[in-house]
Short mmCIF file of C-alpha atoms and ligand atoms in Angstrom, two decimals:
data_model
loop_
_atom_site.label_atom_id
_atom_site.label_comp_id
_atom_site.label_asym_id
_atom_site.label_seq_id
_atom_site.Cartn_x
_atom_site.Cartn_y
_atom_site.Cartn_z
CA MET G 7 83.66 60.50 2.53
CA MET G 8 85.41 62.06 -0.45
CA ASN G 9 88.81 60.74 0.62
CA LEU G 10 87.72 57.14 0.62
CA THR G 11 86.21 55.47 -2.38
CA PRO G 12 82.45 55.89 -1.85
CA THR G 13 80.41 52.75 -1.41
CA LEU G 14 76.97 52.04 -2.81
CA GLN G 15 75.59 52.67 0.65
CA ASP G 16 77.24 56.08 0.75
CA CYS G 17 75.59 56.92 -2.55
CA GLU G 18 72.20 55.65 -1.48
CA LEU G 19 72.48 57.93 1.55
CA LEU G 20 73.30 60.87 -0.71
CA ASP G 21 70.20 60.09 -2.76
CA ALA G 22 68.05 59.91 0.34
CA GLN G 23 69.34 63.35 1.38
CA ASP G 24 69.14 64.88 -2.10
CA PRO G 25 66.72 67.84 -2.06
CA LEU G 26 66.27 67.46 -5.86
CA ARG G 27 65.42 63.77 -5.67
CA ALA G 28 61.68 64.36 -6.19
CA LEU G 29 62.32 65.86 -9.63
CA ARG G 30 63.07 62.38 -10.94
CA ASP G 31 59.37 61.55 -10.52
CA GLN G 32 58.61 64.06 -13.31
CA PHE G 33 60.14 61.64 -15.82
CA ASP G 34 59.32 58.26 -17.20
CA LEU G 35 62.57 56.32 -16.76
CA PRO G 36 62.49 52.79 -18.15
CA PRO G 37 63.13 50.20 -15.40
CA GLY G 38 66.54 48.57 -15.33
CA VAL G 39 68.19 51.40 -17.24
CA ILE G 40 70.79 53.87 -16.01
CA TYR G 41 70.46 56.66 -18.51
CA LEU G 42 73.62 58.66 -19.04
CA ASP G 43 72.79 60.02 -22.45
CA GLY G 44 70.52 62.94 -21.61
CA ASN G 45 73.12 65.11 -23.30
CA SER G 46 72.12 63.52 -26.58
CA LEU G 47 68.41 62.72 -26.14
CA GLY G 48 66.68 63.69 -22.89
CA VAL G 49 64.15 61.37 -21.27
CA LEU G 50 60.37 61.48 -21.54
CA PRO G 51 58.59 63.91 -19.20
CA LYS G 52 55.59 62.11 -17.67
CA THR G 53 53.22 64.89 -18.75
CA ALA G 54 54.24 64.69 -22.42
CA PRO G 55 52.17 61.69 -23.64
CA ALA G 56 48.88 63.15 -22.39
CA ARG G 57 49.69 66.70 -23.48
CA VAL G 58 50.70 65.59 -26.96
CA ALA G 59 47.71 63.26 -27.19
CA HIS G 60 45.47 66.20 -26.24
CA ALA G 61 47.06 68.35 -28.89
CA VAL G 62 46.48 65.58 -31.44
CA THR G 63 42.95 64.45 -30.60
CA HIS G 64 41.40 67.60 -29.19
CA GLU G 65 43.27 70.58 -30.61
CA TRP G 66 43.94 69.10 -34.01
CA GLY G 67 41.28 66.41 -34.18
CA THR G 68 38.30 68.40 -32.93
CA ASP G 69 39.08 72.08 -33.01
CA LEU G 70 41.12 71.88 -36.20
CA ILE G 71 42.28 75.19 -37.58
CA LYS G 72 40.62 77.19 -34.82
CA SER G 73 43.42 75.91 -32.55
CA TRP G 74 45.88 78.40 -34.01
CA ASN G 75 43.96 80.93 -31.95
CA THR G 76 42.03 78.96 -29.31
CA ALA G 77 44.87 76.65 -28.24
CA GLY G 78 47.50 79.36 -28.68
CA TRP G 79 49.40 77.44 -31.33
CA PHE G 80 50.50 80.64 -33.04
CA THR G 81 52.25 82.01 -29.98
CA LEU G 82 53.67 78.71 -28.78
CA PRO G 83 57.22 79.45 -30.11
CA GLN G 84 57.27 82.63 -28.02
CA ARG G 85 55.76 81.05 -24.93
CA VAL G 86 58.16 78.10 -25.03
CA GLY G 87 60.96 80.61 -25.76
CA ASP G 88 60.09 82.49 -22.57
CA LYS G 89 60.46 79.32 -20.53
CA ILE G 90 63.86 78.66 -22.15
CA ALA G 91 64.90 82.28 -21.52
CA HIS G 92 64.50 81.57 -17.83
CA VAL G 93 67.20 78.84 -17.83
CA ILE G 94 69.73 80.71 -19.97
CA GLY G 95 69.79 84.09 -18.30
CA ALA G 96 67.66 85.92 -20.86
CA GLN G 97 64.54 88.01 -20.48
CA PRO G 98 61.06 86.98 -21.59
CA GLY G 99 60.57 88.04 -25.19
CA GLU G 100 64.22 87.51 -26.11
CA VAL G 101 64.09 83.81 -27.09
CA ILE G 102 62.14 81.98 -29.74
CA ALA G 103 61.77 78.17 -29.92
CA ALA G 104 61.91 77.22 -33.60
CA ASP G 105 63.65 75.19 -36.27
CA SER G 106 66.86 73.28 -35.55
CA THR G 107 70.13 74.32 -33.97
CA SER G 108 71.84 74.14 -37.37
CA ILE G 109 69.23 76.38 -38.97
CA ASN G 110 69.25 78.86 -36.12
CA LEU G 111 73.01 79.02 -36.24
CA PHE G 112 72.79 79.91 -39.91
CA LYS G 113 70.39 82.76 -39.10
CA VAL G 114 72.43 84.29 -36.31
CA LEU G 115 75.79 83.82 -37.96
CA ALA G 116 74.49 85.50 -41.12
CA ALA G 117 73.04 88.38 -39.06
CA ALA G 118 76.33 88.72 -37.17
CA LEU G 119 78.23 88.96 -40.44
CA HIS G 120 75.81 91.67 -41.65
CA ILE G 121 76.47 93.67 -38.50
CA ALA G 122 80.22 93.11 -38.71
CA ALA G 123 80.27 94.14 -42.40
CA ALA G 124 78.39 97.35 -41.59
CA ASP G 125 80.43 98.32 -38.55
CA HIS G 126 83.86 96.92 -39.40
CA PRO G 127 84.13 96.27 -43.15
CA HIS G 128 87.81 95.33 -42.97
CA LYS G 129 87.10 92.18 -40.90
CA THR G 130 87.46 88.95 -42.82
CA LYS G 131 87.32 86.00 -40.42
CA ILE G 132 85.17 83.78 -38.25
CA VAL G 133 87.10 82.01 -35.51
CA SER G 134 85.91 78.73 -34.01
CA GLU G 135 87.26 75.66 -32.32
CA ARG G 136 88.50 72.70 -34.33
CA SER G 137 86.72 70.30 -31.96
CA ASN G 138 83.42 72.19 -32.19
CA PHE G 139 80.39 70.09 -33.17
CA PRO G 140 80.75 69.51 -36.91
CA THR G 141 77.39 70.95 -37.98
CA ASP G 142 78.44 74.33 -36.51
CA LEU G 143 81.62 74.25 -38.51
CA TYR G 144 79.84 73.18 -41.70
CA ILE G 145 77.30 76.01 -41.39
CA ALA G 146 80.11 78.49 -40.78
CA GLU G 147 82.13 77.09 -43.68
CA ALA G 148 79.15 77.41 -46.05
CA LEU G 149 78.45 80.99 -44.96
CA CYS G 150 82.12 81.95 -45.28
CA LYS G 151 82.11 80.65 -48.84
CA GLU G 152 79.02 82.62 -49.68
CA ARG G 153 80.12 85.88 -48.05
CA GLY G 154 83.84 85.77 -48.75
CA TYR G 155 84.97 85.23 -45.16
CA THR G 156 87.58 82.78 -43.91
CA LEU G 157 86.87 80.25 -41.18
CA GLN G 158 89.85 79.92 -38.83
CA LEU G 159 89.81 76.84 -36.60
CA VAL G 160 91.96 76.77 -33.49
CA GLU G 161 92.46 74.68 -30.36
CA ALA G 162 90.82 75.83 -27.12
CA ASP G 163 94.06 77.28 -25.73
CA GLU G 164 94.65 79.27 -28.92
CA ILE G 165 91.33 81.14 -28.90
CA ALA G 166 92.57 84.21 -26.99
CA ALA G 167 95.53 84.64 -29.33
CA ALA G 168 93.34 84.19 -32.40
CA MET G 169 91.11 87.18 -31.47
CA GLN G 170 92.81 89.64 -33.79
CA ALA G 171 91.48 92.80 -35.37
CA ASP G 172 90.53 91.02 -38.60
CA VAL G 173 88.09 88.68 -36.80
CA ALA G 174 84.39 89.49 -37.26
CA VAL G 175 82.80 86.71 -35.22
CA LEU G 176 83.90 84.31 -32.50
CA MET G 177 81.63 81.25 -32.75
CA LEU G 178 81.96 78.81 -29.88
CA THR G 179 80.05 75.99 -28.30
CA HIS G 180 79.93 76.80 -24.60
CA VAL G 181 80.35 73.19 -23.40
CA ASN G 182 82.34 70.98 -25.74
CA TYR G 183 80.25 68.01 -26.92
CA ARG G 184 83.21 65.63 -26.85
CA THR G 185 85.11 66.49 -23.69
CA GLY G 186 82.54 68.37 -21.60
CA ALA G 187 85.01 71.23 -21.17
CA MET G 188 83.26 74.54 -20.53
CA HIS G 189 84.38 77.96 -21.73
CA ASP G 190 84.24 81.10 -19.62
CA MET G 191 81.51 82.87 -21.56
CA GLN G 192 81.89 86.16 -19.76
CA ALA G 193 85.66 86.39 -20.07
CA LEU G 194 85.81 85.33 -23.72
CA THR G 195 82.97 87.70 -24.63
CA ALA G 196 84.80 90.59 -22.95
CA GLN G 197 87.99 89.74 -24.77
CA ALA G 198 86.10 89.49 -28.06
CA HIS G 199 84.36 92.81 -27.57
CA ALA G 200 87.67 94.49 -26.80
CA GLN G 201 88.58 93.64 -30.42
CA SER G 202 85.10 94.53 -31.74
CA ILE G 203 84.39 90.86 -32.33
CA LEU G 204 80.78 89.60 -32.05
CA THR G 205 80.16 86.37 -30.15
CA VAL G 206 77.89 83.52 -31.20
CA TRP G 207 77.39 80.86 -28.51
CA ASP G 208 76.00 77.38 -29.06
CA LEU G 209 74.34 76.26 -25.83
CA ALA G 210 73.45 72.74 -27.04
CA HIS G 211 75.25 71.16 -24.02
CA SER G 212 74.62 74.05 -21.63
CA ALA G 213 70.93 74.91 -21.64
CA GLY G 214 69.40 73.02 -18.73
CA ALA G 215 72.79 71.55 -17.80
CA VAL G 216 74.75 74.45 -16.35
CA PRO G 217 73.75 77.97 -15.31
CA VAL G 218 74.00 80.31 -18.30
CA ASP G 219 73.78 84.09 -18.02
CA LEU G 220 73.48 85.48 -21.53
CA ASN G 221 72.47 88.95 -20.42
CA GLY G 222 75.03 89.07 -17.63
CA SER G 223 77.90 87.94 -19.83
CA GLY G 224 77.06 90.44 -22.57
CA ALA G 225 76.89 87.81 -25.30
CA ASP G 226 75.63 88.81 -28.76
CA PHE G 227 73.89 85.73 -30.17
CA ALA G 228 73.05 82.24 -28.92
CA VAL G 229 71.39 79.09 -30.16
CA GLY G 230 70.74 75.76 -28.52
CA CYS G 231 69.07 72.43 -28.61
CA GLY G 232 65.62 71.34 -27.37
CA TYR G 233 66.09 67.56 -27.31
CA LYS G 234 69.16 67.29 -25.08
CA TYR G 235 69.09 68.58 -21.48
CA LEU G 236 65.71 70.32 -22.06
CA ASN G 237 64.04 66.93 -22.59
CA GLY G 238 61.93 68.09 -25.53
CA GLY G 239 61.90 64.75 -27.39
CA PRO G 240 63.50 63.52 -30.60
CA GLY G 241 63.93 66.36 -33.08
CA ALA G 242 62.47 68.93 -30.67
CA PRO G 243 62.62 72.50 -31.90
CA ALA G 244 65.79 74.38 -31.02
CA PHE G 245 66.02 77.96 -29.78
CA VAL G 246 67.58 81.24 -30.70
CA TRP G 247 68.46 84.31 -28.66
CA VAL G 248 69.73 87.64 -29.95
CA HIS G 249 70.86 90.52 -27.77
CA PRO G 250 68.14 93.22 -27.96
CA GLN G 251 70.67 95.72 -29.30
CA HIS G 252 71.13 93.56 -32.39
CA THR G 253 67.70 92.07 -33.10
CA ASP G 254 66.26 94.92 -35.15
CA ARG G 255 69.42 95.94 -36.99
CA PHE G 256 69.25 93.42 -39.86
CA TRP G 257 67.01 90.84 -41.39
CA GLN G 258 68.02 87.31 -40.77
CA PRO G 259 68.41 85.57 -44.16
CA LEU G 260 65.53 83.07 -43.80
CA ALA G 261 62.97 85.86 -43.97
CA GLY G 262 59.82 83.72 -44.01
CA TRP G 263 56.30 84.85 -43.29
CA TRP G 264 56.35 83.89 -39.58
CA GLY G 265 59.05 86.50 -39.11
CA HIS G 266 56.96 89.13 -40.83
CA ALA G 267 55.53 92.08 -38.88
CA ALA G 268 52.02 91.18 -40.10
CA PRO G 269 52.01 87.67 -41.50
CA PHE G 270 48.28 87.65 -42.13
CA ALA G 271 48.37 90.88 -44.10
CA PHE G 272 49.83 88.74 -46.89
CA THR G 273 51.73 91.61 -48.43
CA PRO G 274 54.10 90.79 -51.28
CA ASP G 275 56.99 92.58 -49.64
CA TYR G 276 58.79 91.62 -46.41
CA GLN G 277 58.56 93.79 -43.32
CA PRO G 278 60.42 92.13 -40.45
CA ALA G 279 58.72 91.87 -37.06
CA GLN G 280 60.40 93.73 -34.21
CA GLY G 281 62.47 91.75 -31.78
CA ILE G 282 63.21 88.01 -31.75
CA THR G 283 60.01 87.17 -33.66
CA ARG G 284 61.82 88.04 -36.92
CA TYR G 285 64.06 85.03 -36.25
CA GLN G 286 61.14 82.77 -37.06
CA CYS G 287 60.90 81.48 -40.60
CA GLY G 288 57.77 79.45 -41.37
CA THR G 289 55.10 77.31 -39.70
CA GLN G 290 56.44 75.57 -36.61
CA PRO G 291 55.92 71.92 -35.50
CA ILE G 292 53.17 72.35 -32.90
CA LEU G 293 53.21 68.76 -31.64
CA SER G 294 56.94 68.88 -31.07
CA LEU G 295 56.70 72.27 -29.41
CA THR G 296 54.06 70.85 -27.11
CA ALA G 297 56.39 68.06 -26.01
CA LEU G 298 59.23 70.56 -25.50
CA ASP G 299 56.92 72.68 -23.35
CA CYS G 300 56.48 69.65 -21.06
CA GLY G 301 60.24 69.23 -20.79
CA LEU G 302 60.62 72.85 -19.71
CA ASP G 303 57.96 72.49 -17.03
CA ALA G 304 60.41 70.26 -15.13
CA PHE G 305 62.70 73.29 -14.80
CA LEU G 306 59.83 75.32 -13.43
CA ALA G 307 59.31 72.57 -10.83
CA ALA G 308 63.04 72.80 -9.99
CA GLU G 309 62.66 76.52 -9.37
CA SER G 310 61.30 76.15 -5.81
CA LEU G 311 64.15 73.72 -5.03
CA GLY G 312 66.94 76.14 -5.90
CA GLY G 313 66.69 76.19 -9.68
CA MET G 314 69.75 76.00 -11.94
CA ALA G 315 72.13 76.78 -9.06
CA ALA G 316 70.97 73.71 -7.16
CA LEU G 317 70.98 71.62 -10.31
CA ARG G 318 74.54 72.74 -11.00
CA GLN G 319 75.67 71.81 -7.50
CA LYS G 320 74.24 68.32 -7.93
CA SER G 321 75.62 67.99 -11.44
CA LEU G 322 79.13 68.76 -10.22
CA ALA G 323 78.73 66.26 -7.39
CA LEU G 324 77.61 63.57 -9.86
CA THR G 325 80.38 64.18 -12.39
CA GLY G 326 82.95 64.51 -9.59
CA LEU G 327 81.82 61.22 -8.08
CA PHE G 328 82.03 59.40 -11.40
CA MET G 329 85.55 60.73 -12.05
CA GLN G 330 86.59 59.70 -8.54
CA LEU G 331 85.24 56.17 -9.07
CA VAL G 332 86.99 55.89 -12.46
CA ARG G 333 90.29 57.01 -10.93
CA THR G 334 90.09 54.59 -8.01
CA ARG G 335 88.15 51.56 -9.22
CA LEU G 336 89.12 51.52 -12.92
CA HIS G 337 92.77 52.23 -12.40
CA GLY G 338 94.85 50.02 -14.68
CA HIS G 339 92.17 49.52 -17.37
CA GLY G 340 93.63 52.11 -19.73
CA PHE G 341 91.13 54.93 -19.32
CA GLY G 342 91.96 58.58 -19.39
CA ILE G 343 89.60 61.38 -18.36
CA ALA G 344 89.13 64.06 -21.00
CA THR G 345 86.80 66.18 -18.87
CA PRO G 346 88.41 68.90 -16.75
CA ALA G 347 88.80 68.09 -13.06
CA GLU G 348 88.37 71.79 -12.25
CA GLU G 349 84.71 72.46 -11.60
CA ALA G 350 84.56 75.88 -13.25
CA LEU G 351 85.73 74.27 -16.52
CA ARG G 352 83.33 71.33 -16.46
CA GLY G 353 79.90 70.90 -18.04
CA SER G 354 77.52 68.10 -17.01
CA GLN G 355 79.21 65.12 -18.62
CA VAL G 356 82.28 62.97 -18.14
CA SER G 357 84.24 61.77 -21.14
CA LEU G 358 86.67 58.91 -20.91
CA THR G 359 89.38 58.17 -23.45
CA ARG G 360 90.97 54.86 -24.27
CA ALA G 361 93.53 53.99 -26.94
CA ALA G 362 91.29 51.21 -28.32
CA GLY G 363 87.95 49.52 -27.69
CA ALA G 364 85.94 52.62 -26.74
CA TYR G 365 83.05 51.76 -29.04
CA ALA G 366 82.84 48.13 -27.94
CA ILE G 367 83.01 49.05 -24.25
CA VAL G 368 80.09 51.48 -24.68
CA GLN G 369 78.10 48.75 -26.46
CA ALA G 370 78.86 46.26 -23.69
CA LEU G 371 77.65 48.78 -21.13
CA ILE G 372 74.46 49.43 -23.09
CA ALA G 373 73.81 45.68 -23.15
CA ARG G 374 73.97 45.86 -19.32
CA GLY G 375 71.49 48.74 -19.21
CA VAL G 376 73.96 51.58 -18.74
CA ILE G 377 73.42 53.93 -21.63
CA GLY G 378 76.21 56.30 -22.60
CA ASP G 379 77.57 56.90 -26.07
CA PHE G 380 80.68 56.87 -28.20
CA ARG G 381 82.20 59.75 -30.15
CA ALA G 382 84.90 58.92 -32.69
CA GLY G 383 88.23 60.69 -32.50
CA ASP G 384 90.34 61.94 -35.34
CA GLY G 385 93.16 59.46 -34.93
CA GLY G 386 95.39 62.28 -33.69
CA GLN G 387 95.08 64.95 -31.04
CA HIS G 388 91.41 64.13 -30.32
CA PRO G 389 91.03 60.47 -29.23
CA ASP G 390 87.92 58.26 -29.24
CA ILE G 391 85.57 59.15 -26.40
CA LEU G 392 83.22 57.18 -24.12
CA ARG G 393 80.71 59.86 -23.14
CA PHE G 394 78.49 59.88 -20.06
CA GLY G 395 75.98 62.66 -19.46
CA PHE G 396 74.78 63.30 -15.91
CA THR G 397 71.43 65.04 -15.90
CA PRO G 398 70.83 66.25 -12.36
CA LEU G 399 67.05 66.33 -12.88
CA TYR G 400 66.84 62.55 -12.90
CA VAL G 401 70.24 60.89 -12.37
CA GLY G 402 71.06 59.86 -8.80
CA TYR G 403 74.25 59.11 -6.90
CA ALA G 404 73.56 55.37 -6.74
CA ASP G 405 73.12 55.44 -10.52
CA VAL G 406 76.60 56.85 -10.81
CA TRP G 407 78.02 54.20 -8.50
CA ASN G 408 76.22 51.40 -10.34
CA ALA G 409 77.33 52.72 -13.74
CA ALA G 410 80.98 52.74 -12.60
CA ASP G 411 80.49 49.28 -11.11
CA GLN G 412 79.09 47.95 -14.39
CA LEU G 413 82.05 49.44 -16.23
CA CYS G 414 84.38 47.62 -13.79
CA GLN G 415 82.58 44.36 -14.55
CA VAL G 416 82.72 44.94 -18.33
CA MET G 417 86.47 45.47 -18.09
CA ALA G 418 87.26 42.72 -15.58
CA SER G 419 85.31 40.11 -17.55
CA GLY G 420 86.73 41.21 -20.90
CA GLU G 421 83.22 40.78 -22.35
CA TRP G 422 83.58 44.00 -24.33
CA GLN G 423 85.92 42.08 -26.67
CA ASP G 424 83.03 39.90 -27.81
CA ALA G 425 82.46 40.29 -31.56
CA ARG G 426 78.82 41.39 -31.11
CA PHE G 427 79.96 44.64 -29.45
CA THR G 428 82.21 45.77 -32.30
CA GLN G 429 79.41 46.02 -34.89
CA LYS G 430 78.89 49.71 -35.65
CA HIS G 431 75.32 51.06 -35.89
CA ALA G 432 74.35 54.00 -38.16
CA VAL G 433 73.81 56.22 -35.13
CA THR G 434 76.50 56.05 -32.43
C1 PLP W 521 73.60 68.50 -30.72
C2 PLP W 521 74.28 69.66 -31.33
C3 PLP W 521 73.80 70.24 -32.52
C4 PLP W 521 72.64 69.59 -33.22
O1 PLP W 521 72.20 70.33 -34.31
P1 PLP W 521 70.84 69.89 -35.02
O2 PLP W 521 70.58 70.97 -35.97
O3 PLP W 521 69.81 69.74 -33.97
O4 PLP W 521 71.06 68.57 -35.67
C5 PLP W 521 74.44 71.35 -33.00
N1 PLP W 521 75.50 71.90 -32.36
C6 PLP W 521 75.99 71.37 -31.22
C7 PLP W 521 77.15 72.00 -30.54
C8 PLP W 521 75.40 70.21 -30.69
O5 PLP W 521 75.88 69.68 -29.55
#
């Protein structure tokens, strides 16, 4: 089949034979929508409305403050963290679900700089990628200012050469949010460690999307997002992982009472808890954690069907199919493919480039019920991007075919040039 352009019937057959197909039923997908933006905001797990409603009316409404103990609110960050640990190659007890990705990045980057300063005081730099997600770069820039370090930004192919003896921390996002290109975590971590460089990985576009093996790759720190591929809902808590050899070495800078060894002793001085618990700061959003817990249950359901390995296989088939359809059916419409063709280098999204019109084309697709998104370029080396996320938990092969077909129609009709599609919204 792969030599010929697949037909809709081919794709429907693939869906019928897909061993993961039943997982789609765990989610509430609005009718008439092909959702290719799970890399930005995951869909609603069917269990979430009732679970959150129970937490509101019963746990909060009836049991009130007793619920910190009786409903297990107090340990929810750890329990949700344990479920996340399972999908990122960490052990139970090594991950906490809390705060936002930006805030967790601040904590781990600050801790990494503490460790670097203690072990290698001559080191002066953090290295990251110029096309990293901006909040990561802003957090690093602010910390560098405060601690007297320099942030060095390089292109992906310059990372290896940039790992010099004066580098304290290599801070990378595992799967690039714009292009979907994936780094080799194990190889880069090994190279970094050979120069006594600590690694901080952002798994925002990896957790739940591709297999991640934090323990196996010897990484030092990781953070990631709850509302993308983990389907935790808008503003869901993020997560943080620290290698056990580092957790107890230093305080993280946001040393709030939830990271204290005995928060209810109410002592005036800070005594950090052992392990990842010290990476908590203050009271966590229980309702949001409850929704995130529902999102993670879908991964438990996937476990008996082959888990992340099976999800990865399907994800590669979906992204590969979309790229094949773009190459064959959209030939001549000015699209480039920014996502690597090589499977080992690809996350779970496909990003298309186009010299002009990317925003309007995405808007025209959304009007037709195919939801992807647009990411602005820099007018230079990094072009505008039409971004399509393929979440193997709930996207099917026929969805991919229909999305490509709708894109063909948008281009053939020229409807994307209509003025209503060029109006920019606040959130793209
Ligand atoms: C989505 C994303 C974030 C989001 O950070 P928030 O603190 O949740 O706003 C951060 N980093 C990367 C790489 C992302 O993709």
